[in-house]
Coordinates of C-alpha atoms and ligand atoms in Angstrom, one line a residue:
X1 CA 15.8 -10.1 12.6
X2 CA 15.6 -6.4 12.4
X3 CA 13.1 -5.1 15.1
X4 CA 16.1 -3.7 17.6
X5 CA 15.3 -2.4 20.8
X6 CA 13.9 1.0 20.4
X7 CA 11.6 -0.4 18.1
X8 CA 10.6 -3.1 20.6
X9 CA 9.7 -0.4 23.0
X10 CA 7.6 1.5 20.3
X11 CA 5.7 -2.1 19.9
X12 CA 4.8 -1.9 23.0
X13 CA 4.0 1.6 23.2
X14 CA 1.4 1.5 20.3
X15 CA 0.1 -2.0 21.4
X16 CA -3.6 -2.0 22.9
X17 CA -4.6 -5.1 23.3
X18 CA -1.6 -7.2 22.1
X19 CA -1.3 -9.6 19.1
X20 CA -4.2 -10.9 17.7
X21 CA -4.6 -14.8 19.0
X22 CA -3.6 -17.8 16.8
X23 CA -6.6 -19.0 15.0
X24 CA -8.5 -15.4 15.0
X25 CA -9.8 -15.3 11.3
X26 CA -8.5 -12.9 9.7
X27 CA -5.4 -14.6 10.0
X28 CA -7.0 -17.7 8.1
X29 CA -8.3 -15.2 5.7
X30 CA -4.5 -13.7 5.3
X31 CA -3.4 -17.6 4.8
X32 CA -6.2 -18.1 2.6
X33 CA -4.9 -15.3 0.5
X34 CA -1.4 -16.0 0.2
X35 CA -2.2 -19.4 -0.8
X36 CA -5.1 -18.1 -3.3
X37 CA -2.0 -15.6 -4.9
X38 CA 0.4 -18.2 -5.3
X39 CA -2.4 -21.1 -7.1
X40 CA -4.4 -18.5 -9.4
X41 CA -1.3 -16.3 -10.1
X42 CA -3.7 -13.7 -10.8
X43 CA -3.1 -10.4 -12.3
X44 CA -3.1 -6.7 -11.3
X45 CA -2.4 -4.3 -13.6
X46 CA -0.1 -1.1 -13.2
X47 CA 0.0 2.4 -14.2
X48 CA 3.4 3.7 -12.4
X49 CA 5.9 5.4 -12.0
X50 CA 9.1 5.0 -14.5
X51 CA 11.7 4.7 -12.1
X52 CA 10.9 1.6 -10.2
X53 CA 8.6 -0.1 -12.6
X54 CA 10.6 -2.5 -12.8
X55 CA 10.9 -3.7 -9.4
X56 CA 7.1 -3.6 -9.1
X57 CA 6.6 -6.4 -11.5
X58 CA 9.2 -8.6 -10.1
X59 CA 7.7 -8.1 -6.5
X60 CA 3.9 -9.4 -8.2
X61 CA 5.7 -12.2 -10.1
X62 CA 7.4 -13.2 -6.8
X63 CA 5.0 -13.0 -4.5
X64 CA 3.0 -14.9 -7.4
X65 CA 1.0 -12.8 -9.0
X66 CA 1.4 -11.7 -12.5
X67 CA 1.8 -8.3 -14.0
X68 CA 1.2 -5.8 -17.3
X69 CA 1.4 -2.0 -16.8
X70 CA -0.7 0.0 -18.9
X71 CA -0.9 4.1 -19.4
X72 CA -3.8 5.0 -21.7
X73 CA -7.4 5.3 -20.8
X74 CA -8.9 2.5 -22.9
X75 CA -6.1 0.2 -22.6
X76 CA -6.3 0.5 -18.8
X77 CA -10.3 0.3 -18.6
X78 CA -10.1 -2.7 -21.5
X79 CA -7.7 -4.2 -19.0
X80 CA -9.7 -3.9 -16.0
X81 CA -12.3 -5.7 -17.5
X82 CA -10.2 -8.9 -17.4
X83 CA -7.5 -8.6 -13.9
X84 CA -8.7 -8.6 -10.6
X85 CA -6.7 -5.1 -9.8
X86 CA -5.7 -2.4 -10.8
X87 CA -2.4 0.0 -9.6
X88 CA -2.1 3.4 -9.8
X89 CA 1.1 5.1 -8.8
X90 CA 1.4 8.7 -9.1
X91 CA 5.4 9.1 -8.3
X92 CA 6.6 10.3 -11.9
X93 CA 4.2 12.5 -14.3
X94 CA 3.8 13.1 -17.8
X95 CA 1.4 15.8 -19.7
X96 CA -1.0 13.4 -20.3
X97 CA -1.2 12.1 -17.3
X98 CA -3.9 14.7 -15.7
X99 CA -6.9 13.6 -18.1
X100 CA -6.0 10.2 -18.6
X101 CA -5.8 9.6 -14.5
X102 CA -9.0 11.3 -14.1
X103 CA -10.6 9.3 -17.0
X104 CA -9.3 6.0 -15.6
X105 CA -10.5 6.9 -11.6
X106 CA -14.2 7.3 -13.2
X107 CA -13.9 4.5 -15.4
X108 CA -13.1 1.7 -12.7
X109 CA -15.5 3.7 -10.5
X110 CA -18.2 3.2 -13.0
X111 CA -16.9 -0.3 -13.9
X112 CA -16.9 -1.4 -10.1
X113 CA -13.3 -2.4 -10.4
X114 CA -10.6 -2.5 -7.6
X115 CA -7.8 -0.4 -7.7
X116 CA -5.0 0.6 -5.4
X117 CA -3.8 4.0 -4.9
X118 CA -0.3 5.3 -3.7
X119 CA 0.4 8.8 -3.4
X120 CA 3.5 9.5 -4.1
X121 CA 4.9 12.2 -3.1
X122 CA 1.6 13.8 -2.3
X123 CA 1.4 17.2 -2.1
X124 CA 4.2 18.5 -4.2
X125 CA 3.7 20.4 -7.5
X126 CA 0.2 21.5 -8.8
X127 CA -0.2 18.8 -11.4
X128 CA 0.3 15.9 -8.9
X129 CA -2.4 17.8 -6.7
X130 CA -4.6 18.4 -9.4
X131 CA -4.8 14.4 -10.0
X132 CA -4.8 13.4 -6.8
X133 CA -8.3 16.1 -6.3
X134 CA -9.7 14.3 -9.1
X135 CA -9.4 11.1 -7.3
X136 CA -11.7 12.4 -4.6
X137 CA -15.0 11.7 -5.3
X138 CA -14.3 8.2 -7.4
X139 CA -11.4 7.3 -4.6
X140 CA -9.5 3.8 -4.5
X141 CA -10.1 0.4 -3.0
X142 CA -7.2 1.0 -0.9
X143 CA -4.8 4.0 0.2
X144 CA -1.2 2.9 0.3
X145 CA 1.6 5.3 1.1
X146 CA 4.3 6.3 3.8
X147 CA 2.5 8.6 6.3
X148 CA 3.5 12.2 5.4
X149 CA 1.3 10.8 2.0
X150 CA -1.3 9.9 3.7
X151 CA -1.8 12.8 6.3
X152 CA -1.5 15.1 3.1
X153 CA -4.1 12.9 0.5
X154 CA -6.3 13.1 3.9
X155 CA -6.0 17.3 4.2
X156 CA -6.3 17.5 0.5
X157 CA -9.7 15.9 0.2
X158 CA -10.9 18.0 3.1
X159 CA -11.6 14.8 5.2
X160 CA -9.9 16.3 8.5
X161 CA -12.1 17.6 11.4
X162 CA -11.2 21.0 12.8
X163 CA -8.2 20.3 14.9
X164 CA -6.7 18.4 12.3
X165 CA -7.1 21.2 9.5
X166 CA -5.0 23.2 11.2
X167 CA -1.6 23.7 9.7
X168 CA 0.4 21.0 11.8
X169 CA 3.9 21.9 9.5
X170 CA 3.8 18.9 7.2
X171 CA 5.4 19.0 4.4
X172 CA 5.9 17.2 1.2
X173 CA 10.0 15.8 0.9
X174 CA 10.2 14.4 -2.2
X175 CA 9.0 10.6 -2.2
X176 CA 10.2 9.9 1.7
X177 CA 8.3 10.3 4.7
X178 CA 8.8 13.1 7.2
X179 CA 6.2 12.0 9.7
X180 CA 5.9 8.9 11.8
X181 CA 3.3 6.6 11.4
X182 CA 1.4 7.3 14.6
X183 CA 0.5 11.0 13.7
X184 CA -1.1 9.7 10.3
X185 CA -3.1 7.3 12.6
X186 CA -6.4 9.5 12.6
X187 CA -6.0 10.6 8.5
X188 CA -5.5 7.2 7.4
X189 CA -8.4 6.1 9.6
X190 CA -10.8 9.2 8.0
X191 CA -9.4 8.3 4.4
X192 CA -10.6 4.2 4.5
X193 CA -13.8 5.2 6.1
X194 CA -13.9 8.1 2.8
X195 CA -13.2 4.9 0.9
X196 CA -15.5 2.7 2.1
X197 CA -18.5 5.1 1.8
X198 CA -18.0 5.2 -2.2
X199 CA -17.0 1.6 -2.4
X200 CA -20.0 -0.4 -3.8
X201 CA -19.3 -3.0 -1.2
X202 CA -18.8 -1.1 1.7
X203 CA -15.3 -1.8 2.2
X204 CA -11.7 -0.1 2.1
X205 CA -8.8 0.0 3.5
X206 CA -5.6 2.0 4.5
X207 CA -2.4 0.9 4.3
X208 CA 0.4 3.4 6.4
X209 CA 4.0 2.1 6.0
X210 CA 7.4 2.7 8.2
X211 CA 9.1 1.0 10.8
X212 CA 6.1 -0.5 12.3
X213 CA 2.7 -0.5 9.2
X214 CA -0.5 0.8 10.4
X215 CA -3.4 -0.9 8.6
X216 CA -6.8 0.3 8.9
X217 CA -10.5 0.0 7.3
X218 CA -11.6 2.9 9.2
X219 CA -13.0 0.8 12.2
X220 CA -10.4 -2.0 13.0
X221 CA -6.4 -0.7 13.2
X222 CA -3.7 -3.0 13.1
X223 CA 0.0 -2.5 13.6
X224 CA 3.0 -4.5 12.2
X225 CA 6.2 -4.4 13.4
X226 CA 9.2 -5.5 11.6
X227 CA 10.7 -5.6 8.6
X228 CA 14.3 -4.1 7.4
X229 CA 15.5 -0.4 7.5
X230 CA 17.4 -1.7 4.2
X231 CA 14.2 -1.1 2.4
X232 CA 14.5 2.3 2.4
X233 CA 17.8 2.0 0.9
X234 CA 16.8 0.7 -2.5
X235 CA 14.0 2.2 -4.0
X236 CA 10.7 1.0 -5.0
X237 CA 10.0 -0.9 -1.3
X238 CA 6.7 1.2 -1.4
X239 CA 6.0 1.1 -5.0
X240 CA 6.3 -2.7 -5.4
X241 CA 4.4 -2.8 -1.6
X242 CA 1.5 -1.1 -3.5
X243 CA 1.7 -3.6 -6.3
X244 CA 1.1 -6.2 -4.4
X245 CA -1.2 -5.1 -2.4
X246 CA -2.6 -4.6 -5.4
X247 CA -1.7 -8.6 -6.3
X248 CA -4.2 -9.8 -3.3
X249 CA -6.5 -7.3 -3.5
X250 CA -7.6 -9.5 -6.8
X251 CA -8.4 -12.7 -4.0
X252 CA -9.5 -10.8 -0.9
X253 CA -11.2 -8.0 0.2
X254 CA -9.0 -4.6 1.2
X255 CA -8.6 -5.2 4.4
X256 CA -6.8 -9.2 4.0
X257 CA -5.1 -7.7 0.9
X258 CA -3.4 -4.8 2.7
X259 CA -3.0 -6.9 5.8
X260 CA -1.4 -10.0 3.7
X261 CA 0.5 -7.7 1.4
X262 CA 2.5 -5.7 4.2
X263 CA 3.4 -8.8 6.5
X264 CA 4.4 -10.7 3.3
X265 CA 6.7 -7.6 3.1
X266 CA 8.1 -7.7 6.5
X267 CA 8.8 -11.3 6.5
X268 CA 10.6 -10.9 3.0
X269 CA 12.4 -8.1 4.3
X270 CA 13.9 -9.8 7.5
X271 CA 15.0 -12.8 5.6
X272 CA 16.7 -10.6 3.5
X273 CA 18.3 -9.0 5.9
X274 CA 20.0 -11.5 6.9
X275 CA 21.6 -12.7 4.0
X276 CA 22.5 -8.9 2.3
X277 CA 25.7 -7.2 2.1
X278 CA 24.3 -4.0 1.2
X279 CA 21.0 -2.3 -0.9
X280 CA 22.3 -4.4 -4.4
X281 CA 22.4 -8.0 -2.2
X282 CA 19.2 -6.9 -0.3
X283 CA 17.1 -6.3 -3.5
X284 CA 18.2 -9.7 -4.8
X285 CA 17.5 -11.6 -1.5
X286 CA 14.1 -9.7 -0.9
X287 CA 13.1 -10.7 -4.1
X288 CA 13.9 -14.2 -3.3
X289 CA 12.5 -14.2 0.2
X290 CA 9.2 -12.9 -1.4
X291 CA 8.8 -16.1 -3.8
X292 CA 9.7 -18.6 -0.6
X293 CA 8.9 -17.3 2.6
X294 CA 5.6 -19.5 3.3
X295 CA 1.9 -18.7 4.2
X296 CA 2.2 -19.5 8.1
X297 CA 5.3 -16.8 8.1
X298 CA 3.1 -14.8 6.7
X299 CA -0.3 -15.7 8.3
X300 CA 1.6 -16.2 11.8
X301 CA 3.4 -13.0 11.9
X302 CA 3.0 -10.6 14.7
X303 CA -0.2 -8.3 14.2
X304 CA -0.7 -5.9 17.2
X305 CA -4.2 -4.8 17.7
Ligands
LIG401 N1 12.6 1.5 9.4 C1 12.0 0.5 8.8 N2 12.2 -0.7 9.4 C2 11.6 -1.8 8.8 N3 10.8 -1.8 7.7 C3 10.6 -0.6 7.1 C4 11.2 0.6 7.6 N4 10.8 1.6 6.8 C5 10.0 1.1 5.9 N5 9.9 -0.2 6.0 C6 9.2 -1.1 5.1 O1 9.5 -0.8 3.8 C7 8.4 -0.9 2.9 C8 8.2 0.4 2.2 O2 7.8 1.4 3.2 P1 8.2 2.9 3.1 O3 9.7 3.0 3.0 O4 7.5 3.6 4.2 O5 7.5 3.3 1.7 P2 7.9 4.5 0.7 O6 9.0 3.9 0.0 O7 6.7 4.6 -0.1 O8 8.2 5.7 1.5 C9 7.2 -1.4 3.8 O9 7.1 -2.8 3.7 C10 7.7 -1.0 5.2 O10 7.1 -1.8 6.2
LIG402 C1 12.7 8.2 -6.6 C2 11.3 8.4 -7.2 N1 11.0 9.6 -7.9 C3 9.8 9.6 -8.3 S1 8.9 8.1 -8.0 C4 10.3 7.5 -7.2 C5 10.3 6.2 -6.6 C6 9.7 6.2 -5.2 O1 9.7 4.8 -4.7 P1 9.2 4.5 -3.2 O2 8.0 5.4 -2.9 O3 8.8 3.1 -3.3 O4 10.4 4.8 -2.3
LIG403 MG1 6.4 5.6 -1.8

């Protein structure tokens, strides 16, 4: 088990009205979800980044989903027609990538289809910027990143109020975090109430990873603690995260699907933890513990309201 003592006191810290009760349901509907995954294997596409693609499709296959990762326009909109939801991972660029992102964001908007954005090193160089404006106005189903991502996606589509506009020193460092998850509490809050006002069904969510997750859909927050600090020593923990995410958000709505997708994490993670010798042993474990750690883990885990 990897939640140590500092942590524990951060837990309670952050908690407001302590975990949500046995029974409450939306942990039936988390249940309901992982169960759904592993019987329907369904499949979510991916257009991501090169160096952990990889890892991404083992984490959907694992947690029993299905993957194909896809990186032109009409391959990408042909294949949206046909999987539940799509990935988009902006961590590595190529020229082509600033029209065909843009093309692909309007496309699934138009189409109604699900996707799954994380940020990846938001913030840093123009041509990442430039795709992740053009997201703007067609957004995501659902925001995953690390919170220095999401406090800069949030300032760079103009969502913050005054207060928050002001230059608070953030800056982009590479594809880690800088920031702790509480201070992109009240971005990733305005970001899935942004994404739930162009969602067709009213619905998104936020998903802000770290030592304890903060999920939001703009009106409920949730906080999960545990985990393993090993998963910031391979890389990819938050790429495949936002594949899977991406894996339930074919069977539930965002909320459930971030919610489900980021406890199944934790709970892999600890019971890799406990069986690694290091990053290379961890990897293989996690992937291990994400094919047999069972629903009630999941569905029982701690979730601090
Ligand atoms: N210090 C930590 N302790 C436990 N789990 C962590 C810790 N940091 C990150 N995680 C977990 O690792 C996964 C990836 O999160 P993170 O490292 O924040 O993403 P990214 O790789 O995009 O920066 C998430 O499931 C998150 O809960
Ligand atoms: C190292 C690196 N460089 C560009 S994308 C990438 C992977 C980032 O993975 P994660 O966000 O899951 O840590
Ligand atoms: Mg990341």
């Amino acid at each position: 088990m990897s939640i140590d003592s500092s942590m524990a006191s951060a837990v309670t810290s952050t908690s407001q009205t302590g975990n949500l009760p046995a029974g409450h349901p939306l942990r039936t509907r988390i249940a309901d979800a992982v169960h759904a995954v592993r019987s329907t294997t369904p499949l979510a596409q991916s257009f991501t980044n090169f160096v952990t693609i990889n890892l991404v499709a083992n984490a959907q296959l694992a947690a029993g989903g299905t993957a194909a990762m896809s990186y032109l326009p009409d391959d990408v909109l042909d294949i949206a027609a046909i999987c539940g939801a799509t990935y988009i991972n902006v961590g590595t660029l190529l020229p082509f990538y600033k029209d065909a992102l843009a093309d692909i964001a309007r496309g699934l908007h138009d189409q109604g289809k699900p996707w799954v954005l994380d940020p990846v090193a938001a913030g840093l160089g123009a041509t990442r910027t430039a795709i992740l404006e053009s997201f703007r106005d067609v957004p995501p189903t659902i925001v995953r990143g690390n919170a220095s991502e999401i406090i800069v996606l949030d300032r760079m589509w103009g969502l913050t109020d005054t207060d928050a506009a002001a230059d608070d020193g953030t800056r982009p460092a590479g594809v880690e975090s800088v920031d702790e998850v509480d201070s992109a509490i009240p971005a990733a809050r305005r970001l899935a109430r942004h994404l739930a006002a162009h969602s067709p069904n009213g619905q998104g969510a936020v998903a802000v990873s770290g030592a304890i997750d903060f999920i939001t859909d703009g009106t409920h927050d949730y906080r999960l603690p545990g985990g393993s600090a090993l998963m910031t020593k391979i890389t990819g923990a938050g790429c495949s995260l936002g594949g899977v995410v991406g894996t339930y958000l074919a069977v539930a709505d965002p909320l459930t699907a971030a919610m489900a997708a980021s406890l199944h994490f934790n709970r892999a993670g600890e019971i890799a933890e406990a069986a690694a010798h290091g990053p290379g042993s961890f990897q293989t474990e996690f992937l291990d513990a994400l094919w047999n750690v069972t629903a009630e883990q999941i569905a029982d885990s701690t979730i601090l309201q």
